[in-house]
Amino acid sequence: MIDFDDPVERAAAAGEYVLGTLDTADHAAVEAALAGNAALRAEVYAWQDRLLGLSARAAPSRPSPQAWKRIEQAIDAAAPLPRTKARAASHRPPWWQHLRLWQGLSAVAVAASLMLAVLVLPTRAPEGAGPRYIAVLQSPENQSTGWVVEMKAGGTLRLVPVGDRGAIPPGRAWQFWTKPEGAAGPTSLGLVRTGQTVELPVSRLPGVGAQQLFEITLEPENGSPIGRPTGPILYVGRTVAL
């Protein structure tokens, strides 16, 4: 049973409710609780606002059975603990609480990124050979989505703006960085303008793989002068394989 008094569990249930990934019993529980639970309603409205920018970029489409199978496999691979139909009486912490927040991908964000990959990005023609990866870059402060990163080994990286990221302060710049797992430090991928879609060959990256860090930081107008981030992290996320 969902504990609606637990802020973390309430937020996760609201996110899954908006995405439509709850099982029948939990979906009915959320439906029944919405009328009398203002905090739950606020969470549902917040998740609708966060995901609206993603859904607005995709034309209506019915995923194929193969697409749903890829989504299920990727979600299972991303979750260290499987979701069960009924939570244990001991209230064992759900699996999403074991992921580090700075990774930028909550359980709901993982599902959202995979849905976005299936519904939006496959419209591009396949390029090169090798595995494909996607990352949703979110604000560490409010988990709002700012960009989506798509890349394919041997192909091209695309940084696509999503949602409202606000304006760049005068005299400052947004700088795009990546850091593969195990790398000594981040590598700059250049400056990003408002509303710009960035495309560059993955050969410019120090590596390509799952759990690869991408982030946008606020830097001086001409970029970081020391070759590594100096300003605050505005958006951050890690890749998942598709």
PDB file of C-alpha atoms in Angstrom:
ATOM      1  CA  MET A   1       0.000   0.000   0.000  1.00  0.00           C
ATOM      2  CA  ILE A   2       1.225   3.500  -0.839  1.00  0.00           C
ATOM      3  CA  ASP A   3       2.091   5.655   2.182  1.00  0.00           C
ATOM      4  CA  PHE A   4       0.757   9.054   1.117  1.00  0.00           C
ATOM      5  CA  ASP A   5       2.193  10.630   4.297  1.00  0.00           C
ATOM      6  CA  ASP A   6       5.729   9.798   3.135  1.00  0.00           C
ATOM      7  CA  PRO A   7       6.843  12.716   0.878  1.00  0.00           C
ATOM      8  CA  VAL A   8       9.232  10.553  -1.178  1.00  0.00           C
ATOM      9  CA  GLU A   9       6.726   7.754  -1.735  1.00  0.00           C
ATOM     10  CA  ARG A  10       3.935  10.253  -2.437  1.00  0.00           C
ATOM     11  CA  ALA A  11       6.035  12.066  -5.058  1.00  0.00           C
ATOM     12  CA  ALA A  12       7.072   8.816  -6.742  1.00  0.00           C
ATOM     13  CA  ALA A  13       3.493   7.523  -6.822  1.00  0.00           C
ATOM     14  CA  ALA A  14       2.283  10.816  -8.313  1.00  0.00           C
ATOM     15  CA  GLY A  15       4.962  10.668 -11.005  1.00  0.00           C
ATOM     16  CA  GLU A  16       4.107   7.090 -11.931  1.00  0.00           C
ATOM     17  CA  TYR A  17       0.405   7.997 -11.909  1.00  0.00           C
ATOM     18  CA  VAL A  18       1.017  10.765 -14.446  1.00  0.00           C
ATOM     19  CA  LEU A  19       3.134   8.441 -16.613  1.00  0.00           C
ATOM     20  CA  GLY A  20       0.584   5.632 -16.341  1.00  0.00           C
ATOM     21  CA  THR A  21       3.052   3.077 -14.980  1.00  0.00           C
ATOM     22  CA  LEU A  22       1.232   2.189 -11.734  1.00  0.00           C
ATOM     23  CA  ASP A  23      -0.361  -1.226 -11.395  1.00  0.00           C
ATOM     24  CA  THR A  24      -4.149  -1.434 -11.141  1.00  0.00           C
ATOM     25  CA  ALA A  25      -4.308  -1.435  -7.343  1.00  0.00           C
ATOM     26  CA  ASP A  26      -1.933   1.501  -6.837  1.00  0.00           C
ATOM     27  CA  HIS A  27      -3.597   3.495  -9.622  1.00  0.00           C
ATOM     28  CA  ALA A  28      -6.965   3.024  -7.923  1.00  0.00           C
ATOM     29  CA  ALA A  29      -5.437   4.055  -4.582  1.00  0.00           C
ATOM     30  CA  VAL A  30      -4.087   7.291  -6.042  1.00  0.00           C
ATOM     31  CA  GLU A  31      -7.420   8.024  -7.749  1.00  0.00           C
ATOM     32  CA  ALA A  32      -9.271   7.527  -4.469  1.00  0.00           C
ATOM     33  CA  ALA A  33      -6.831   9.699  -2.488  1.00  0.00           C
ATOM     34  CA  LEU A  34      -6.680  12.640  -4.889  1.00  0.00           C
ATOM     35  CA  ALA A  35      -9.961  14.258  -3.836  1.00  0.00           C
ATOM     36  CA  GLY A  36      -9.025  14.552  -0.169  1.00  0.00           C
ATOM     37  CA  ASN A  37      -5.225  14.893  -0.317  1.00  0.00           C
ATOM     38  CA  ALA A  38      -4.035  18.367  -1.332  1.00  0.00           C
ATOM     39  CA  ALA A  39      -0.356  17.391  -1.128  1.00  0.00           C
ATOM     40  CA  LEU A  40      -0.911  14.496  -3.531  1.00  0.00           C
ATOM     41  CA  ARG A  41      -2.822  16.738  -5.947  1.00  0.00           C
ATOM     42  CA  ALA A  42       0.054  19.227  -5.876  1.00  0.00           C
ATOM     43  CA  GLU A  43       2.540  16.463  -6.703  1.00  0.00           C
ATOM     44  CA  VAL A  44       0.407  15.258  -9.613  1.00  0.00           C
ATOM     45  CA  TYR A  45       0.094  18.808 -10.999  1.00  0.00           C
ATOM     46  CA  ALA A  46       3.869  19.306 -10.606  1.00  0.00           C
ATOM     47  CA  TRP A  47       4.660  16.118 -12.538  1.00  0.00           C
ATOM     48  CA  GLN A  48       2.199  17.065 -15.261  1.00  0.00           C
ATOM     49  CA  ASP A  49       4.012  20.397 -15.649  1.00  0.00           C
ATOM     50  CA  ARG A  50       7.449  18.718 -15.700  1.00  0.00           C
ATOM     51  CA  LEU A  51       6.508  16.168 -18.348  1.00  0.00           C
ATOM     52  CA  LEU A  52       4.402  18.467 -20.527  1.00  0.00           C
ATOM     53  CA  GLY A  53       7.487  19.786 -22.302  1.00  0.00           C
ATOM     54  CA  LEU A  54       8.469  16.243 -23.254  1.00  0.00           C
ATOM     55  CA  SER A  55       5.038  15.188 -24.503  1.00  0.00           C
ATOM     56  CA  ALA A  56       4.593  18.423 -26.463  1.00  0.00           C
ATOM     57  CA  ARG A  57       7.571  17.524 -28.644  1.00  0.00           C
ATOM     58  CA  ALA A  58       6.103  14.191 -29.740  1.00  0.00           C
ATOM     59  CA  ALA A  59       3.323  13.656 -32.259  1.00  0.00           C
ATOM     60  CA  PRO A  60       0.710  11.104 -31.129  1.00  0.00           C
ATOM     61  CA  SER A  61       2.010   7.606 -31.801  1.00  0.00           C
ATOM     62  CA  ARG A  62       1.284   4.045 -30.754  1.00  0.00           C
ATOM     63  CA  PRO A  63       4.506   2.257 -29.784  1.00  0.00           C
ATOM     64  CA  SER A  64       5.058  -1.152 -31.324  1.00  0.00           C
ATOM     65  CA  PRO A  65       5.167  -4.317 -29.158  1.00  0.00           C
ATOM     66  CA  GLN A  66       8.943  -4.347 -29.711  1.00  0.00           C
ATOM     67  CA  ALA A  67       9.189  -0.788 -28.343  1.00  0.00           C
ATOM     68  CA  TRP A  68       7.323  -1.716 -25.154  1.00  0.00           C
ATOM     69  CA  LYS A  69       9.617  -4.715 -24.723  1.00  0.00           C
ATOM     70  CA  ARG A  70      12.694  -2.439 -24.970  1.00  0.00           C
ATOM     71  CA  ILE A  71      11.183  -0.060 -22.397  1.00  0.00           C
ATOM     72  CA  GLU A  72      10.499  -2.892 -19.943  1.00  0.00           C
ATOM     73  CA  GLN A  73      13.984  -4.329 -20.378  1.00  0.00           C
ATOM     74  CA  ALA A  74      15.652  -0.936 -19.878  1.00  0.00           C
ATOM     75  CA  ILE A  75      13.583  -0.154 -16.767  1.00  0.00           C
ATOM     76  CA  ASP A  76      14.390  -3.579 -15.294  1.00  0.00           C
ATOM     77  CA  ALA A  77      18.079  -3.011 -15.983  1.00  0.00           C
ATOM     78  CA  ALA A  78      17.988   0.449 -14.356  1.00  0.00           C
ATOM     79  CA  ALA A  79      16.282  -0.767 -11.171  1.00  0.00           C
ATOM     80  CA  PRO A  80      18.449  -2.579  -8.607  1.00  0.00           C
ATOM     81  CA  LEU A  81      15.330  -3.770  -6.790  1.00  0.00           C
ATOM     82  CA  PRO A  82      12.227  -4.968  -8.723  1.00  0.00           C
ATOM     83  CA  ARG A  83       8.867  -3.362  -8.014  1.00  0.00           C
ATOM     84  CA  THR A  84       6.355  -5.736  -6.414  1.00  0.00           C
ATOM     85  CA  LYS A  85       2.601  -5.537  -6.443  1.00  0.00           C
ATOM     86  CA  ALA A  86       2.465  -5.203  -2.676  1.00  0.00           C
ATOM     87  CA  ARG A  87       5.072  -3.513  -0.482  1.00  0.00           C
ATOM     88  CA  ALA A  88       6.429  -5.487   2.448  1.00  0.00           C
ATOM     89  CA  ALA A  89       4.954  -4.851   5.862  1.00  0.00           C
ATOM     90  CA  SER A  90       8.336  -3.630   7.028  1.00  0.00           C
ATOM     91  CA  HIS A  91       8.115  -0.730   4.521  1.00  0.00           C
ATOM     92  CA  ARG A  92      11.409  -1.615   2.869  1.00  0.00           C
ATOM     93  CA  PRO A  93      12.592   1.537   1.029  1.00  0.00           C
ATOM     94  CA  PRO A  94      11.545   1.487  -2.649  1.00  0.00           C
ATOM     95  CA  TRP A  95      14.356   1.048  -5.173  1.00  0.00           C
ATOM     96  CA  TRP A  96      14.320   4.649  -6.374  1.00  0.00           C
ATOM     97  CA  GLN A  97      15.519   5.843  -2.956  1.00  0.00           C
ATOM     98  CA  HIS A  98      18.806   3.991  -3.497  1.00  0.00           C
ATOM     99  CA  LEU A  99      19.800   6.037  -6.564  1.00  0.00           C
ATOM    100  CA  ARG A 100      21.995   9.084  -5.948  1.00  0.00           C
ATOM    101  CA  LEU A 101      20.037  12.291  -6.505  1.00  0.00           C
ATOM    102  CA  TRP A 102      22.918  14.003  -8.332  1.00  0.00           C
ATOM    103  CA  GLN A 103      22.702  11.385 -11.069  1.00  0.00           C
ATOM    104  CA  GLY A 104      19.755  13.426 -12.280  1.00  0.00           C
ATOM    105  CA  LEU A 105      17.536  10.447 -13.038  1.00  0.00           C
ATOM    106  CA  SER A 106      14.786   9.533 -10.616  1.00  0.00           C
ATOM    107  CA  ALA A 107      12.669   6.445 -11.288  1.00  0.00           C
ATOM    108  CA  VAL A 108      10.122   8.593 -13.071  1.00  0.00           C
ATOM    109  CA  ALA A 109      12.772  10.430 -15.073  1.00  0.00           C
ATOM    110  CA  VAL A 110      14.195   7.115 -16.291  1.00  0.00           C
ATOM    111  CA  ALA A 111      10.764   6.081 -17.544  1.00  0.00           C
ATOM    112  CA  ALA A 112      10.172   9.523 -19.064  1.00  0.00           C
ATOM    113  CA  SER A 113      13.498   9.472 -20.880  1.00  0.00           C
ATOM    114  CA  LEU A 114      12.810   6.017 -22.302  1.00  0.00           C
ATOM    115  CA  MET A 115       9.339   7.054 -23.456  1.00  0.00           C
ATOM    116  CA  LEU A 116      10.807  10.167 -25.057  1.00  0.00           C
ATOM    117  CA  ALA A 117      13.425   8.089 -26.843  1.00  0.00           C
ATOM    118  CA  VAL A 118      10.800   5.764 -28.287  1.00  0.00           C
ATOM    119  CA  LEU A 119       8.294   8.448 -29.277  1.00  0.00           C
ATOM    120  CA  VAL A 120      10.545  11.293 -30.420  1.00  0.00           C
ATOM    121  CA  LEU A 121      14.118  10.447 -31.289  1.00  0.00           C
ATOM    122  CA  PRO A 122      13.589   7.340 -33.484  1.00  0.00           C
ATOM    123  CA  THR A 123      12.082   9.627 -36.134  1.00  0.00           C
ATOM    124  CA  ARG A 124      15.679  10.377 -37.173  1.00  0.00           C
ATOM    125  CA  ALA A 125      17.342   8.043 -39.640  1.00  0.00           C
ATOM    126  CA  PRO A 126      19.685   5.477 -38.028  1.00  0.00           C
ATOM    127  CA  GLU A 127      23.356   6.397 -38.261  1.00  0.00           C
ATOM    128  CA  GLY A 128      26.509   4.410 -37.766  1.00  0.00           C
ATOM    129  CA  ALA A 129      26.824   1.228 -35.765  1.00  0.00           C
ATOM    130  CA  GLY A 130      26.874   0.605 -32.069  1.00  0.00           C
ATOM    131  CA  PRO A 131      24.614   1.064 -29.043  1.00  0.00           C
ATOM    132  CA  ARG A 132      22.411   4.098 -28.519  1.00  0.00           C
ATOM    133  CA  TYR A 133      22.109   6.141 -25.328  1.00  0.00           C
ATOM    134  CA  ILE A 134      19.841   8.851 -23.962  1.00  0.00           C
ATOM    135  CA  ALA A 135      20.021  11.182 -20.947  1.00  0.00           C
ATOM    136  CA  VAL A 136      17.486  13.625 -19.539  1.00  0.00           C
ATOM    137  CA  LEU A 137      19.194  16.673 -18.020  1.00  0.00           C
ATOM    138  CA  GLN A 138      17.270  18.000 -15.025  1.00  0.00           C
ATOM    139  CA  SER A 139      17.688  20.837 -12.576  1.00  0.00           C
ATOM    140  CA  PRO A 140      19.174  19.652  -9.246  1.00  0.00           C
ATOM    141  CA  GLU A 141      16.976  22.237  -7.509  1.00  0.00           C
ATOM    142  CA  ASN A 142      13.488  21.410  -8.788  1.00  0.00           C
ATOM    143  CA  GLN A 143      13.965  18.401 -11.131  1.00  0.00           C
ATOM    144  CA  SER A 144      12.600  20.374 -14.100  1.00  0.00           C
ATOM    145  CA  THR A 145      13.806  19.111 -17.476  1.00  0.00           C
ATOM    146  CA  GLY A 146      16.033  21.359 -19.571  1.00  0.00           C
ATOM    147  CA  TRP A 147      17.639  19.211 -22.269  1.00  0.00           C
ATOM    148  CA  VAL A 148      17.694  15.695 -23.678  1.00  0.00           C
ATOM    149  CA  VAL A 149      20.966  14.140 -24.849  1.00  0.00           C
ATOM    150  CA  GLU A 150      20.914  11.437 -27.534  1.00  0.00           C
ATOM    151  CA  MET A 151      24.057   9.757 -28.819  1.00  0.00           C
ATOM    152  CA  LYS A 152      25.042   6.666 -30.734  1.00  0.00           C
ATOM    153  CA  ALA A 153      28.427   5.013 -30.721  1.00  0.00           C
ATOM    154  CA  GLY A 154      30.112   5.788 -34.023  1.00  0.00           C
ATOM    155  CA  GLY A 155      27.530   8.457 -34.818  1.00  0.00           C
ATOM    156  CA  THR A 156      26.382  11.858 -33.611  1.00  0.00           C
ATOM    157  CA  LEU A 157      25.507  13.411 -30.258  1.00  0.00           C
ATOM    158  CA  ARG A 158      22.445  15.666 -30.124  1.00  0.00           C
ATOM    159  CA  LEU A 159      21.607  18.046 -27.266  1.00  0.00           C
ATOM    160  CA  VAL A 160      17.943  19.018 -27.660  1.00  0.00           C
ATOM    161  CA  PRO A 161      16.330  21.824 -25.583  1.00  0.00           C
ATOM    162  CA  VAL A 162      13.138  20.861 -23.756  1.00  0.00           C
ATOM    163  CA  GLY A 163      10.852  23.019 -21.618  1.00  0.00           C
ATOM    164  CA  ASP A 164      11.551  26.494 -20.228  1.00  0.00           C
ATOM    165  CA  ARG A 165      15.167  27.057 -19.216  1.00  0.00           C
ATOM    166  CA  GLY A 166      14.918  30.826 -18.685  1.00  0.00           C
ATOM    167  CA  ALA A 167      17.402  33.368 -20.007  1.00  0.00           C
ATOM    168  CA  ILE A 168      21.194  33.405 -19.748  1.00  0.00           C
ATOM    169  CA  PRO A 169      22.278  36.175 -17.328  1.00  0.00           C
ATOM    170  CA  PRO A 170      24.249  39.049 -18.907  1.00  0.00           C
ATOM    171  CA  GLY A 171      27.966  38.362 -19.050  1.00  0.00           C
ATOM    172  CA  ARG A 172      27.483  34.631 -18.459  1.00  0.00           C
ATOM    173  CA  ALA A 173      27.214  31.512 -20.637  1.00  0.00           C
ATOM    174  CA  TRP A 174      25.870  27.980 -20.522  1.00  0.00           C
ATOM    175  CA  GLN A 175      28.613  25.374 -20.966  1.00  0.00           C
ATOM    176  CA  PHE A 176      28.045  21.714 -21.879  1.00  0.00           C
ATOM    177  CA  TRP A 177      30.184  19.011 -20.208  1.00  0.00           C
ATOM    178  CA  THR A 178      30.506  15.228 -20.160  1.00  0.00           C
ATOM    179  CA  LYS A 179      32.311  12.731 -17.949  1.00  0.00           C
ATOM    180  CA  PRO A 180      32.266   8.982 -18.678  1.00  0.00           C
ATOM    181  CA  GLU A 181      32.342   6.621 -15.727  1.00  0.00           C
ATOM    182  CA  GLY A 182      35.877   6.311 -14.396  1.00  0.00           C
ATOM    183  CA  ALA A 183      37.165   9.446 -16.132  1.00  0.00           C
ATOM    184  CA  ALA A 184      39.458  11.708 -14.113  1.00  0.00           C
ATOM    185  CA  GLY A 185      37.409  14.826 -14.830  1.00  0.00           C
ATOM    186  CA  PRO A 186      34.798  16.408 -17.098  1.00  0.00           C
ATOM    187  CA  THR A 187      35.409  17.412 -20.724  1.00  0.00           C
ATOM    188  CA  SER A 188      33.898  20.566 -22.218  1.00  0.00           C
ATOM    189  CA  LEU A 189      31.684  20.114 -25.281  1.00  0.00           C
ATOM    190  CA  GLY A 190      31.334  23.844 -25.865  1.00  0.00           C
ATOM    191  CA  LEU A 191      28.939  26.688 -25.125  1.00  0.00           C
ATOM    192  CA  VAL A 192      25.174  26.433 -25.656  1.00  0.00           C
ATOM    193  CA  ARG A 193      22.895  29.238 -26.810  1.00  0.00           C
ATOM    194  CA  THR A 194      19.241  29.666 -25.779  1.00  0.00           C
ATOM    195  CA  GLY A 195      17.008  27.362 -27.813  1.00  0.00           C
ATOM    196  CA  GLN A 196      19.983  25.810 -29.640  1.00  0.00           C
ATOM    197  CA  THR A 197      20.077  22.158 -30.652  1.00  0.00           C
ATOM    198  CA  VAL A 198      23.706  21.052 -30.516  1.00  0.00           C
ATOM    199  CA  GLU A 199      25.006  18.325 -32.837  1.00  0.00           C
ATOM    200  CA  LEU A 200      28.565  17.040 -32.797  1.00  0.00           C
ATOM    201  CA  PRO A 201      30.392  13.810 -33.665  1.00  0.00           C
ATOM    202  CA  VAL A 202      30.844  11.436 -30.750  1.00  0.00           C
ATOM    203  CA  SER A 203      34.516  11.225 -31.750  1.00  0.00           C
ATOM    204  CA  ARG A 204      34.914  14.503 -29.860  1.00  0.00           C
ATOM    205  CA  LEU A 205      33.845  12.825 -26.622  1.00  0.00           C
ATOM    206  CA  PRO A 206      36.324  11.147 -24.255  1.00  0.00           C
ATOM    207  CA  GLY A 207      34.062   8.086 -24.222  1.00  0.00           C
ATOM    208  CA  VAL A 208      30.564   6.785 -24.951  1.00  0.00           C
ATOM    209  CA  GLY A 209      28.613   4.551 -22.603  1.00  0.00           C
ATOM    210  CA  ALA A 210      25.867   4.018 -20.045  1.00  0.00           C
ATOM    211  CA  GLN A 211      25.874   6.062 -16.827  1.00  0.00           C
ATOM    212  CA  GLN A 212      27.893   8.759 -18.613  1.00  0.00           C
ATOM    213  CA  LEU A 213      27.472  12.140 -16.933  1.00  0.00           C
ATOM    214  CA  PHE A 214      26.281  15.180 -18.885  1.00  0.00           C
ATOM    215  CA  GLU A 215      25.700  18.602 -17.372  1.00  0.00           C
ATOM    216  CA  ILE A 216      25.111  22.257 -18.154  1.00  0.00           C
ATOM    217  CA  THR A 217      26.868  24.789 -15.925  1.00  0.00           C
ATOM    218  CA  LEU A 218      26.756  28.569 -15.687  1.00  0.00           C
ATOM    219  CA  GLU A 219      30.147  29.991 -16.636  1.00  0.00           C
ATOM    220  CA  PRO A 220      31.806  33.310 -17.612  1.00  0.00           C
ATOM    221  CA  GLU A 221      30.774  34.712 -21.001  1.00  0.00           C
ATOM    222  CA  ASN A 222      33.605  32.982 -22.883  1.00  0.00           C
ATOM    223  CA  GLY A 223      33.371  29.717 -20.947  1.00  0.00           C
ATOM    224  CA  SER A 224      35.318  28.298 -18.027  1.00  0.00           C
ATOM    225  CA  PRO A 225      38.882  29.671 -17.993  1.00  0.00           C
ATOM    226  CA  ILE A 226      40.348  26.625 -16.231  1.00  0.00           C
ATOM    227  CA  GLY A 227      39.067  23.706 -18.331  1.00  0.00           C
ATOM    228  CA  ARG A 228      36.627  22.443 -15.732  1.00  0.00           C
ATOM    229  CA  PRO A 229      33.308  23.717 -14.332  1.00  0.00           C
ATOM    230  CA  THR A 230      33.521  26.796 -12.106  1.00  0.00           C
ATOM    231  CA  GLY A 231      29.878  27.817 -11.850  1.00  0.00           C
ATOM    232  CA  PRO A 232      26.747  26.149 -10.488  1.00  0.00           C
ATOM    233  CA  ILE A 233      25.292  23.046 -12.164  1.00  0.00           C
ATOM    234  CA  LEU A 234      22.050  24.059 -13.859  1.00  0.00           C
ATOM    235  CA  TYR A 235      21.090  20.712 -15.394  1.00  0.00           C
ATOM    236  CA  VAL A 236      22.564  17.242 -14.989  1.00  0.00           C
ATOM    237  CA  GLY A 237      21.802  13.686 -16.008  1.00  0.00           C
ATOM    238  CA  ARG A 238      23.312  10.286 -16.837  1.00  0.00           C
ATOM    239  CA  THR A 239      22.803   8.111 -19.881  1.00  0.00           C
ATOM    240  CA  VAL A 240      20.815   4.914 -20.093  1.00  0.00           C
ATOM    241  CA  ALA A 241      21.237   2.423 -22.949  1.00  0.00           C
ATOM    242  CA  LEU A 242      18.354   1.799 -25.340  1.00  0.00           C
TER     243      LEU A 242
END
